[in-house]
CSV table of C-alpha atoms in Angstrom, one decimal:
chain,number,residue,atom,x,y,z
F,16,MET,CA,0.4,5.3,-15.7
F,17,LYS,CA,-1.9,7.3,-16.8
F,18,SER,CA,-4.6,5.2,-18.3
F,19,LEU,CA,-4.7,3.9,-15.5
F,20,HIS,CA,-8.3,5.1,-13.8
F,21,ASP,CA,-9.9,4.9,-17.2
F,22,ASN,CA,-8.9,0.8,-18.1
F,23,PRO,CA,-7.7,-0.3,-14.6
F,24,ASP,CA,-5.4,-3.9,-15.0
F,25,VAL,CA,-3.4,-6.0,-13.4
F,26,VAL,CA,-0.4,-4.3,-12.2
F,27,SER,CA,2.8,-6.7,-9.7
F,28,TYR,CA,4.0,-4.7,-7.0
F,29,THR,CA,6.4,-5.6,-4.6
F,30,ILE,CA,5.3,-4.6,-0.6
F,31,PHE,CA,8.6,-3.7,1.3
F,32,PRO,CA,8.0,-2.4,4.6
F,33,PRO,CA,8.9,0.9,5.3
F,34,HIS,CA,11.4,0.6,7.7
F,35,HIS,CA,13.1,-1.7,5.3
F,36,LEU,CA,13.7,1.9,3.6
F,37,VAL,CA,14.9,3.5,6.2
F,38,GLU,CA,18.9,3.2,6.9
F,39,ASP,CA,19.8,4.6,10.4
F,40,SER,CA,19.1,1.5,12.4
F,41,GLN,CA,17.3,3.8,15.5
F,42,ILE,CA,14.9,5.1,13.2
F,43,SER,CA,13.8,1.9,11.3
F,44,ASP,CA,13.2,0.5,14.6
F,45,ASN,CA,11.0,3.3,15.9
F,46,LEU,CA,9.5,3.1,12.4
F,47,ARG,CA,8.6,-0.5,13.0
F,48,SER,CA,7.2,0.0,15.9
F,49,ILE,CA,4.8,2.9,15.2
F,50,VAL,CA,3.7,0.6,11.9
F,51,THR,CA,2.8,-2.4,14.2
F,52,ASP,CA,0.9,-0.4,16.9
F,53,TYR,CA,-1.5,1.2,14.1
F,54,ILE,CA,-2.3,-2.2,12.7
F,55,LYS,CA,-3.1,-3.2,16.4
F,56,GLU,CA,-5.4,-0.8,17.1
F,57,ASN,CA,-6.4,-0.8,13.5
F,58,GLU,CA,-6.9,-4.2,13.3
F,59,LEU,CA,-10.4,-6.2,12.3
F,60,GLN,CA,-12.0,-7.6,15.2
F,61,VAL,CA,-12.7,-11.1,15.1
F,62,GLY,CA,-16.3,-11.8,14.9
F,63,HIS,CA,-16.6,-8.5,12.9
F,64,ALA,CA,-19.9,-8.4,11.0
F,65,ALA,CA,-19.7,-8.4,7.1
F,66,SER,CA,-18.8,-4.9,5.7
F,67,LYS,CA,-20.8,-4.2,3.1
F,68,CYS,CA,-19.0,-1.3,1.5
F,69,CYS,CA,-17.3,-4.1,-0.8
F,70,SER,CA,-18.4,-3.9,-5.0
F,71,PRO,CA,-19.1,-7.5,-5.6
F,72,THR,CA,-15.9,-8.7,-7.4
F,73,PRO,CA,-15.1,-12.2,-7.9
F,74,ASN,CA,-11.6,-12.5,-6.8
F,75,LEU,CA,-13.0,-11.2,-3.1
F,76,ASP,CA,-14.6,-11.9,-0.3
F,77,HIS,CA,-16.9,-11.1,2.1
F,78,ASN,CA,-14.7,-9.2,4.1
F,79,CYS,CA,-12.5,-7.4,0.5
F,80,CYS,CA,-10.2,-9.9,1.4
F,81,PRO,CA,-8.7,-11.6,-2.2
F,82,LEU,CA,-10.0,-15.0,-2.0
F,83,ARG,CA,-6.9,-16.6,-3.9
F,84,ALA,CA,-3.5,-15.5,-2.4
F,85,GLY,CA,-2.2,-13.2,-5.4
F,86,ARG,CA,-5.0,-11.5,-6.4
F,87,GLY,CA,-6.3,-8.8,-5.5
F,88,ILE,CA,-7.1,-5.2,-6.5
F,89,LEU,CA,-4.8,-2.1,-6.2
F,90,ARG,CA,-6.1,1.2,-5.9
F,91,LEU,CA,-3.7,3.5,-6.3
F,92,GLU,CA,-4.3,7.4,-4.2
F,93,ILE,CA,-1.8,9.7,-4.2
F,94,HIS,CA,-1.8,12.2,-1.2
F,95,ARG,CA,0.7,13.9,-1.4
F,96,ALA,CA,4.1,13.9,-3.2
F,97,ALA,CA,6.8,16.9,-3.7
F,98,GLY,CA,10.6,17.0,-5.0
F,99,LEU,CA,10.8,12.5,-4.3
F,100,LYS,CA,13.1,12.7,-7.9
F,101,ALA,CA,15.7,14.9,-7.2
F,102,ASP,CA,14.9,16.9,-3.9
F,103,THR,CA,17.6,20.1,-3.7
F,104,PHE,CA,18.4,21.1,-0.1
F,105,THR,CA,17.2,17.8,2.2
F,106,LYS,CA,17.1,13.8,1.5
F,107,THR,CA,13.3,12.0,0.4
F,108,ASP,CA,11.9,10.9,3.5
F,109,ALA,CA,9.9,8.0,1.3
F,110,TYR,CA,8.9,7.1,-1.6
F,111,LEU,CA,6.5,4.6,-4.2
F,112,LYS,CA,7.6,2.9,-7.1
F,113,ILE,CA,5.3,1.6,-8.9
F,114,PHE,CA,5.9,-0.7,-12.1
F,115,TYR,CA,3.0,-1.1,-14.9
F,116,ASN,CA,3.6,-2.9,-17.9
F,117,GLY,CA,7.9,-2.7,-17.7
F,118,ASN,CA,7.7,1.2,-17.0
């Protein structure tokens, strides 16, 4: 993963909704509701002008969406993490697994 920044390549990934990672059904339902509300509030409106912030890439359209299913660009940004591998005092709240070349 250390070389990902300098040598980007195709990455295989699986996405699960965050509420599937929570065992408590009430917390899971609340998380699903909050994420759904966030998506609805921030969705791109129909008829929105083409985005000018996308750099030209053969597999993306003018809205930065993949032209073919299964193809796209993954940009990995780590904003914050602490003690995810072995939290001593509390359970880990959320996690993300990234596999690159089987690792």
